[in-house]
Amino acid sequence: MNKIMIAPSILTSSFLNLESVIKELEEVESDYLHLDIMDGVFVPQITFGAKIVSDIKKSSSIPLDVHLMIVNPEKHIDDFAKAGADIISVHYEGNIHIHKIIHQIKSYNIKAGIVLNPHTRVDVIEPIIEDIDYVLIMSVNPGFGGQKFIESSVKKIREAKKLISNRDIILAVDGGVNLNTCNIVIEAGANFLVAGSAIIDSDNKKDTINKLRGNK
Ligand code: DX5
Ligand code: ZN
């Protein structure tokens, strides 16, 4: 079986200490850093933009997984790609030109992903499955860290796994992933776990990341 990748989200960490937080996440062998970009319109909070992503890229070698929770992502994709994103994902909801957006991302030779909110059917990815590198199943409603995992996401991960079949597409899950929920999402087929509070609040991040990978 392929290794389970872990992408800590820095959303609930102190942004005043980002450099040391990221250094620590790098030392404990995170596979990606998950960066939640929120615009106060698509979701209530406003986080940060491409300038911070670019600064992070300069100070760290962890690949960057940029999750765009913004309206009109096509206006900002060029900036995030140039800032050093290694994956850019956009929500299916609210975007009427997803195919075009995916190819805008791929024109930078980086991975392009689709994110599905809890209410969105998984089969919407079918027509563009040959174009995408990454599918992210939201297991909370996007907007905040530290929310409770929505159980019905497990069925959606299974459905996505079936649709992906043997294609080389990352199957990611985001929201409420912790030591209690990691095993069911891995068993359902997720191979990329985004975890915010479970890692940021942990006193032993190395051990937590190891356990999130499904290792006892
Ligand atoms: C929520 C974000 C998540 C968030 C996850 O909208 O997309 O990435 O940081 O936080 P936890 O793991 O605490 O649910
Ligand atoms: Zn996220």
Short mmCIF file of N, CA and C and ligand atoms in Angstrom, two decimals, residues 9-12 34 36 38 67 69 138 140-147 174-177 194-198, ligand 1:
data_model
loop_
_atom_site.label_atom_id
_atom_site.label_comp_id
_atom_site.label_asym_id
_atom_site.label_seq_id
_atom_site.Cartn_x
_atom_site.Cartn_y
_atom_site.Cartn_z
N SER A 9 -2.68 21.58 8.55
CA SER A 9 -3.22 22.92 8.24
C SER A 9 -2.80 23.85 9.35
N ILE A 10 -2.30 25.02 8.97
CA ILE A 10 -1.82 25.98 9.98
C ILE A 10 -2.92 26.92 10.44
N LEU A 11 -4.16 26.67 9.96
CA LEU A 11 -5.26 27.61 10.21
C LEU A 11 -5.42 28.03 11.67
N THR A 12 -5.31 27.07 12.59
CA THR A 12 -5.55 27.42 13.99
C THR A 12 -4.26 27.78 14.75
N HIS A 34 -0.77 22.44 4.41
CA HIS A 34 -2.09 22.78 3.84
C HIS A 34 -2.40 24.23 4.19
N ASP A 36 -5.02 27.28 3.98
CA ASP A 36 -6.44 27.59 3.78
C ASP A 36 -6.61 29.05 3.43
N MET A 38 -9.02 31.94 2.57
CA MET A 38 -10.43 32.31 2.74
C MET A 38 -10.60 33.80 2.47
N HIS A 67 -5.52 25.44 -0.59
CA HIS A 67 -6.96 25.18 -0.65
C HIS A 67 -7.67 26.52 -0.77
N MET A 69 -10.69 28.78 -0.79
CA MET A 69 -12.11 28.94 -0.43
C MET A 69 -12.46 30.38 -0.75
N MET A 138 -14.49 17.39 1.65
CA MET A 138 -14.62 18.16 2.89
C MET A 138 -15.45 17.33 3.87
N VAL A 140 -16.08 18.58 6.91
CA VAL A 140 -16.79 19.60 7.71
C VAL A 140 -17.23 20.65 6.70
N ASN A 141 -18.11 21.55 7.11
CA ASN A 141 -18.40 22.69 6.24
C ASN A 141 -17.21 23.64 6.32
N PRO A 142 -16.68 24.07 5.16
CA PRO A 142 -15.45 24.85 5.19
C PRO A 142 -15.64 26.17 5.91
N GLY A 143 -14.56 26.66 6.49
CA GLY A 143 -14.62 27.97 7.13
C GLY A 143 -13.82 28.05 8.41
N PHE A 144 -13.78 26.98 9.17
CA PHE A 144 -13.14 27.05 10.49
C PHE A 144 -12.44 25.73 10.80
N GLY A 145 -11.37 25.84 11.59
CA GLY A 145 -10.72 24.64 12.11
C GLY A 145 -11.46 24.15 13.34
N GLY A 146 -11.15 22.94 13.76
CA GLY A 146 -11.65 22.41 15.02
C GLY A 146 -13.10 21.98 15.03
N GLN A 147 -13.70 21.74 13.85
CA GLN A 147 -15.10 21.30 13.83
C GLN A 147 -15.17 19.78 13.89
N ASP A 174 -10.51 16.51 4.46
CA ASP A 174 -10.18 17.72 5.23
C ASP A 174 -11.34 18.07 6.16
N GLY A 175 -11.03 18.14 7.44
CA GLY A 175 -12.01 18.59 8.43
C GLY A 175 -12.29 17.53 9.48
N GLY A 176 -11.94 17.84 10.71
CA GLY A 176 -12.22 16.91 11.81
C GLY A 176 -11.42 15.62 11.74
N VAL A 177 -10.31 15.65 11.01
CA VAL A 177 -9.47 14.45 10.95
C VAL A 177 -8.58 14.45 12.19
N VAL A 194 -5.64 15.86 5.59
CA VAL A 194 -5.40 17.23 6.08
C VAL A 194 -5.82 17.22 7.55
N ALA A 195 -4.96 17.72 8.42
CA ALA A 195 -5.35 17.79 9.83
C ALA A 195 -4.82 19.09 10.40
N GLY A 196 -5.72 19.88 10.96
CA GLY A 196 -5.34 21.15 11.57
C GLY A 196 -5.16 21.00 13.06
N SER A 197 -6.27 21.16 13.79
CA SER A 197 -6.17 21.20 15.25
C SER A 197 -5.55 19.94 15.84
N ALA A 198 -5.78 18.78 15.23
CA ALA A 198 -5.25 17.53 15.80
C ALA A 198 -3.72 17.58 15.87
C1 DX5 B 1 -11.68 24.21 7.10
C2 DX5 B 1 -10.30 24.05 6.50
C3 DX5 B 1 -9.47 23.01 7.11
C4 DX5 B 1 -9.19 23.20 8.58
C5 DX5 B 1 -9.16 21.83 9.18
O1 DX5 B 1 -12.40 25.02 6.27
O2 DX5 B 1 -10.40 23.73 5.12
O3 DX5 B 1 -8.28 22.77 6.39
O4 DX5 B 1 -7.98 23.86 8.86
O5 DX5 B 1 -9.06 21.96 10.56
P1 DX5 B 1 -9.36 20.72 11.54
O6 DX5 B 1 -8.43 19.61 11.14
O7 DX5 B 1 -9.09 21.29 12.89
O8 DX5 B 1 -10.81 20.32 11.31
#
